Short mmCIF file of C-alpha atoms in Angstrom, two decimals:
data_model
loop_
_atom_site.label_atom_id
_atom_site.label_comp_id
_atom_site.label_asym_id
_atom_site.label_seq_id
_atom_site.Cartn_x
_atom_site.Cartn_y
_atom_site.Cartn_z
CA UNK A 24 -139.93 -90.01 -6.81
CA UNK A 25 -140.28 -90.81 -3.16
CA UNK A 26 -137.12 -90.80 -1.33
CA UNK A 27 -135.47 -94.09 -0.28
CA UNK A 28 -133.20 -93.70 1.79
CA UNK A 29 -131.99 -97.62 0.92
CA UNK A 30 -131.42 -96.85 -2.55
CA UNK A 31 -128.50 -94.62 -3.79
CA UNK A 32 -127.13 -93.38 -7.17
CA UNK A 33 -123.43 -93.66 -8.29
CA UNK A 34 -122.62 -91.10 -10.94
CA UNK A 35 -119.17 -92.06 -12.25
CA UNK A 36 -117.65 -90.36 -14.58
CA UNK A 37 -114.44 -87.93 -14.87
CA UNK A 38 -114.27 -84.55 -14.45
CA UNK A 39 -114.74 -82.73 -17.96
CA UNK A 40 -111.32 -81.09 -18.11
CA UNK A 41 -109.70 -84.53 -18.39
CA UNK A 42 -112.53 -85.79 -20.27
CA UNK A 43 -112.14 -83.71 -22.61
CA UNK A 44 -108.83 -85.32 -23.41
CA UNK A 45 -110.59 -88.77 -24.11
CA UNK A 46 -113.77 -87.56 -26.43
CA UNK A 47 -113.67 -85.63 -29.58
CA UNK A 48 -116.99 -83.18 -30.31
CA UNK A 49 -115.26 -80.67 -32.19
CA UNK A 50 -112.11 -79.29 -34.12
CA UNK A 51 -112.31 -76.06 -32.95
CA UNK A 52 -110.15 -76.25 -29.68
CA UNK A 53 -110.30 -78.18 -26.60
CA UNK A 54 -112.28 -75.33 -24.82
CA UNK A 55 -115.03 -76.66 -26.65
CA UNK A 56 -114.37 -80.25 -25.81
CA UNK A 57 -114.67 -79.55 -22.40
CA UNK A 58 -117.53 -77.21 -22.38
CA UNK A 59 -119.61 -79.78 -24.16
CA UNK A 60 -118.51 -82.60 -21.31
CA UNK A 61 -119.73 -79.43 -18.66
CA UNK A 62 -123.05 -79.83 -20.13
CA UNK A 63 -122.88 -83.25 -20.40
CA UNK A 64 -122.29 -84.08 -16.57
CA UNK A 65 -124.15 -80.76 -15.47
CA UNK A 66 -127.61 -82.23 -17.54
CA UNK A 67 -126.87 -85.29 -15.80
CA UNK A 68 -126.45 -83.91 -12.42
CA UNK A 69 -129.53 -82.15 -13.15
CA UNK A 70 -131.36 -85.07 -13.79
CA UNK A 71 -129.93 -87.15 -10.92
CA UNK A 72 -131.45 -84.60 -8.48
CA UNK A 73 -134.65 -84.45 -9.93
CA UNK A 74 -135.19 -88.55 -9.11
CA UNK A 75 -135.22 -87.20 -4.90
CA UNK A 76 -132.34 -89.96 -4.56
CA UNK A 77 -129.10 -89.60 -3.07
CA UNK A 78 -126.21 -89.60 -5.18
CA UNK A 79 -122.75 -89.76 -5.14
CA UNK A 80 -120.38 -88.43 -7.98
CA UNK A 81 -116.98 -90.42 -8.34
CA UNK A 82 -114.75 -88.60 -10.30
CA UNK A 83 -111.04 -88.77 -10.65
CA UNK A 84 -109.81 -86.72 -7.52
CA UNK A 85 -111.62 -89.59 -5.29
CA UNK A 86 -111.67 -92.90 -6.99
CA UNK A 87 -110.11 -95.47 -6.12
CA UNK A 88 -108.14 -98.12 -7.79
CA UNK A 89 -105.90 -99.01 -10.86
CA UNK A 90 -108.58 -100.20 -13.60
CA UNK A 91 -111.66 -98.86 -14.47
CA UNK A 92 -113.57 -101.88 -12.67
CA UNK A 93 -111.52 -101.34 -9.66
CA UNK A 94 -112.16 -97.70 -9.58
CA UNK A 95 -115.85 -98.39 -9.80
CA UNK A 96 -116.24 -101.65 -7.50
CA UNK A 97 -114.48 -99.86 -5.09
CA UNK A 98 -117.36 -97.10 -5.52
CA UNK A 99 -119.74 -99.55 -4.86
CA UNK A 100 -118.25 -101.53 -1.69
CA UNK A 101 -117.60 -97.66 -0.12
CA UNK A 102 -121.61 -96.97 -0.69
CA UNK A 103 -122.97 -99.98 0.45
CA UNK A 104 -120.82 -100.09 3.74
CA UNK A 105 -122.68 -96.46 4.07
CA UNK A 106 -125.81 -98.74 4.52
CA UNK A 107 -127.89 -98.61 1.52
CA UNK A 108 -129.04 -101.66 -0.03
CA UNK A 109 -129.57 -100.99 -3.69
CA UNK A 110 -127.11 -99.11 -6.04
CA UNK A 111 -127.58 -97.68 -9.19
CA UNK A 112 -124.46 -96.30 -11.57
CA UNK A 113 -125.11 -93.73 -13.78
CA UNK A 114 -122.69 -92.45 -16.43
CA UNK A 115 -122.18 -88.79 -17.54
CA UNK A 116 -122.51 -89.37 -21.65
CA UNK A 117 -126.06 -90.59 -21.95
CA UNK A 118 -128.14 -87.45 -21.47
CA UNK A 119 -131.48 -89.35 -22.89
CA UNK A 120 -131.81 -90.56 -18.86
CA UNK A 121 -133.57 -88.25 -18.30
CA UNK A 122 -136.75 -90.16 -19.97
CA UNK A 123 -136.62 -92.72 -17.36
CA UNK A 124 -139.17 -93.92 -15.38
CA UNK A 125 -137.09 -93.93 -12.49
CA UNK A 126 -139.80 -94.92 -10.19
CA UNK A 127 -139.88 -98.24 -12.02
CA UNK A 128 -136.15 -99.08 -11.60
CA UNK A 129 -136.55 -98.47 -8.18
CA UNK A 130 -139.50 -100.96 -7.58
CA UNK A 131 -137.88 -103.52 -9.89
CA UNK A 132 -134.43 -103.47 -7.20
CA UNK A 133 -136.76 -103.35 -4.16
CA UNK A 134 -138.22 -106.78 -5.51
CA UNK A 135 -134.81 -108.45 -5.68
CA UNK A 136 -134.15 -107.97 -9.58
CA UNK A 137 -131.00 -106.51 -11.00
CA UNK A 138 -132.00 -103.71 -13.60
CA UNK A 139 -129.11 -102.82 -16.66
CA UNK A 140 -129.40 -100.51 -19.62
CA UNK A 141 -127.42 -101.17 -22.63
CA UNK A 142 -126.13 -98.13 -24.68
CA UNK A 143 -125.46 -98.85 -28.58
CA UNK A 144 -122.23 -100.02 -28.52
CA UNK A 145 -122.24 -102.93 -26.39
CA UNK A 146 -121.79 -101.21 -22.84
CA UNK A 147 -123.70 -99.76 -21.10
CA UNK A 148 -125.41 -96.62 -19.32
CA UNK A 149 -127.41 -97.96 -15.79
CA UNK A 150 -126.11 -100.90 -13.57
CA UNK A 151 -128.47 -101.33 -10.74
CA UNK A 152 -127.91 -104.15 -8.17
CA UNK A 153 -128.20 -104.61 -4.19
CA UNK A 154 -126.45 -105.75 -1.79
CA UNK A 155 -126.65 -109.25 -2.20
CA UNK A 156 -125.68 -109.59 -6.02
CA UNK A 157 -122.15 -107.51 -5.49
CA UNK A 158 -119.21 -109.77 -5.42
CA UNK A 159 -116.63 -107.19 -5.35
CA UNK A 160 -113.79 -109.21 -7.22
CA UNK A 161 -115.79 -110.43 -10.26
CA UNK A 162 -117.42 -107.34 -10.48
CA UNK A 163 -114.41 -105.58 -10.45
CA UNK A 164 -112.87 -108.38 -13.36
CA UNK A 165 -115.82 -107.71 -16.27
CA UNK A 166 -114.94 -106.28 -19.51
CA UNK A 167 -115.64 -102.77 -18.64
CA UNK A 168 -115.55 -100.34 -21.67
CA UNK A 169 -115.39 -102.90 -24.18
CA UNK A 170 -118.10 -104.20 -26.68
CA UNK A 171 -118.33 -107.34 -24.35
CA UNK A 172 -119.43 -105.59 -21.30
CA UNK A 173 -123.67 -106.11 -21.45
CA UNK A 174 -123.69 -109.25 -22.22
CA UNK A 175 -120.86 -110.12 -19.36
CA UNK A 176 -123.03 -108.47 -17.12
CA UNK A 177 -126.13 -109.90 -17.78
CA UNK A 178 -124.01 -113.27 -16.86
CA UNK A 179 -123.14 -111.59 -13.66
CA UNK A 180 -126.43 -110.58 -12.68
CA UNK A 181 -128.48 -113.51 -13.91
CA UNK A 182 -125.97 -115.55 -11.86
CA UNK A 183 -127.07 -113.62 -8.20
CA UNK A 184 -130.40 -112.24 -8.94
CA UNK A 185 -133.55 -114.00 -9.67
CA UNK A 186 -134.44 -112.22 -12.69
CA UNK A 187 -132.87 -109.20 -14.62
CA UNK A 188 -134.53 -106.15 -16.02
CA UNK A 189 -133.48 -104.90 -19.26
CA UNK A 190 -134.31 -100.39 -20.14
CA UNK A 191 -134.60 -99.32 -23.42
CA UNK A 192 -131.36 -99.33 -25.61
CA UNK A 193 -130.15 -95.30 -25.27
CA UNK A 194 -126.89 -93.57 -26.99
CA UNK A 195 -123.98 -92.55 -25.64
CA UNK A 196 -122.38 -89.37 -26.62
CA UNK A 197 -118.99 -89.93 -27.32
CA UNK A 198 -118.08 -88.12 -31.10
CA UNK A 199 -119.31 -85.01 -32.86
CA UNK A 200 -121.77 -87.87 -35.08
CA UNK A 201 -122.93 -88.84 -31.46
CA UNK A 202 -124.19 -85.48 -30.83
CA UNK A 203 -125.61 -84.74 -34.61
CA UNK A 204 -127.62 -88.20 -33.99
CA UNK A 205 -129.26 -86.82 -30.92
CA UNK A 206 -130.25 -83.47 -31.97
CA UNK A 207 -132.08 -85.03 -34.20
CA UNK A 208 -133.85 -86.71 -31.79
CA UNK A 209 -137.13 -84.30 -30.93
CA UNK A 210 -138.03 -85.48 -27.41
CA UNK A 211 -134.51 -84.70 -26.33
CA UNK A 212 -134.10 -81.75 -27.25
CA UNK A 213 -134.79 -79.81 -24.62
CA UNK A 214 -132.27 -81.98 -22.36
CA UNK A 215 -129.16 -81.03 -23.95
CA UNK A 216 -130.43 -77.75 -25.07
CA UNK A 217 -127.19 -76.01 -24.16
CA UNK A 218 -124.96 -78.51 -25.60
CA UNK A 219 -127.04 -78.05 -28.91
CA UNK A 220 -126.01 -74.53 -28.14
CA UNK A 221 -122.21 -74.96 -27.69
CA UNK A 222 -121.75 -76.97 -31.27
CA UNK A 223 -124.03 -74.08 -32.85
CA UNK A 224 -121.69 -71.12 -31.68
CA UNK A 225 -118.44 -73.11 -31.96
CA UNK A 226 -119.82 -73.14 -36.51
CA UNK A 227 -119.37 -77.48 -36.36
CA UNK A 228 -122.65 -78.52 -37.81
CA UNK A 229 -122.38 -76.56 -40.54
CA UNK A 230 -122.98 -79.70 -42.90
CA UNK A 231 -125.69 -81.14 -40.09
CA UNK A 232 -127.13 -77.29 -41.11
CA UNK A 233 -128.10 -78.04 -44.18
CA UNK A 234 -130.06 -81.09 -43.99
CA UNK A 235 -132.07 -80.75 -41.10
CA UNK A 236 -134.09 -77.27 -40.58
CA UNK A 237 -132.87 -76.19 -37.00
CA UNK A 238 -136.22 -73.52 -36.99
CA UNK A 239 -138.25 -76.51 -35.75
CA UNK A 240 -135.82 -76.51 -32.55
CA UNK A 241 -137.61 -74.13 -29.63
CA UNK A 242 -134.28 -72.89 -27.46
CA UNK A 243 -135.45 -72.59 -24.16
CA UNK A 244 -137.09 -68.78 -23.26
CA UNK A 245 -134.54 -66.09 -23.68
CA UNK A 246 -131.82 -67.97 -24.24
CA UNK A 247 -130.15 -67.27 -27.75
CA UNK A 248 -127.60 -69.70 -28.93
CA UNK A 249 -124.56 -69.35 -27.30
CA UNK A 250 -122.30 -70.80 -25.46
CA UNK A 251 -123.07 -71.32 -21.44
CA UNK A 252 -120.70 -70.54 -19.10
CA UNK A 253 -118.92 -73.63 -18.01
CA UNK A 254 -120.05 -76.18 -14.93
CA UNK A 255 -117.82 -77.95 -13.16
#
C-alpha cells in the first residue's frame, strides 16, 4: 500500500505474558499459553508492517485509563492529536487480517465512511474512523468486549459518518477450539504457521489428529514443527 501519512494503525492488545493469563490454548503449562499469544501478536505485527502504514502498539505498560474503552479512547485522542486524520484499531487475536484488502479500507476512510469488521462473537476485530466521527466520551462508554459491541458501534458510526462499511465476518482466536477451527482453514495456513507449530509440539491436537490429515499442511521451507522461540 502507498503510505499515508494521514492514516495510522492502533494495534491494541496486551502483552502475551499477561495474556496468557486471560486465554486458554492448551493444558500443558502456561509457557505454551504465552508462546501461542507471541505468535499471535508477532503474525500480527508482521502483517501491520506489510500495509506501509504507521502503527502504534498499545499494550499494558502505556495505556491509559481504568476500562477497556477508556484505555482505548484514550489511544485514539493521543493519535489523532499526533495529526493523523483516520485511525484504524487492530486487535492481536484475529490472525486471518492478513487477507485484507487494506488498500480498500483505506480509500473507504479517505471518502468520509467509517469501516468495522465484526469477529464471530459479536465484537469485533477493525474499527476504522477519522477525526470527525470520534467523540471521545461515547466512544469510550460502548459495550466493549461484550456480545453487544458491533451492533453498538454501528449506532455510533452511522450516527457521525455518512455511510458505514462492513469487512467480511473473521474469527477470533481465543480457546484451543478457536485455533483447531482455523487450521482447518487452508488459505490461512501459512499465517499462523508457527502457532500451528506450537500446539503440534506441545501433543494438544491429538484428537484434531485424527480427523483431519495434517500431510496436506506445507510447513514453511526448513522449518520442522517445533516450537519458535518466543517474540515479545
Amino acid at each position: 500500500m502507498k503510505r499515508d501519512k494521514k492514516i495510522a494503525i492502533i494495534f491494541f492488545s496486551l502483552e502475551a505474558k499477561k495474556e496468557a493469563r486471560f486465554k486458554k490454548f492448551s493444558n500443558s503449562g502456561n509457557s505454551i499459553n504465552e508462546n501461542i499469544s507471541s505468535s499471535l501478536i508477532s503474525e500480527t505485527r508482521e502483517t501491520l508492517k506489510s500495509t506501509g502504514l504507521p502503527f502504534f502498539h498499545y499494550h499494558q505498560a502505556n495505556q491509559i485509563g481504568n476500562t477497556f474503552g477508556e484505555k482505548l479512547a484514550n489511544a485514539y485522542q493521543e493519535v489523532f492529536d499526533l495529526g493523523y486524520e483516520f485511525i484504524i484499531s487492530i486487535g492481536n487475536d484475529s490472525p486471518e487480517i492478513n487477507q485484507l484488502d487494506w488498500t480498500n479500507i483505506a480509500e473507504k476512510l479517505q471518502n468520509g465512511e467509517s469501516v468495522i469488521g465484526p469477529n464471530l462473537r459479536g465484537g469485533t476485530y477493525l474499527i476504522g474512523i477519522n477525526k470527525s466521527q470520534f467523540y471521545k466520551s461515547s466512544f469510550a462508554s460502548l459495550p466493549w468486549q461484550s456480545g453487544k459491541l458491533f451492533k453498538a458501534l454501528v449506532n455510533y458510526c452511522e450516527s457521525a459518518a455518512p455511510s458505514t462499511n462492513i469487512l467480511e465476518k473473521i474469527r477470533d482466536i481465543n480457546t484451543i477450539h478457536d485455533l483447531k477451527l482455523l487450521v482447518k482453514n487452508n488459505h490461512a495456513f501459512k499465517s499462523i504457521s508457527k502457532i500451528v507449530q506450537l500446539i503440534l509440539s506441545a501433543k494438544i491436537l491429538v484428537n484434531l489428529k485424527k480427523s483431519f490429515n495434517f500431510q496436506s499442511l506445507v510447513p514453511l521451507p526448513g522449518a520442522p514443527f517445533r516450537a519458535p522461540p518466543q517474540f515479545l
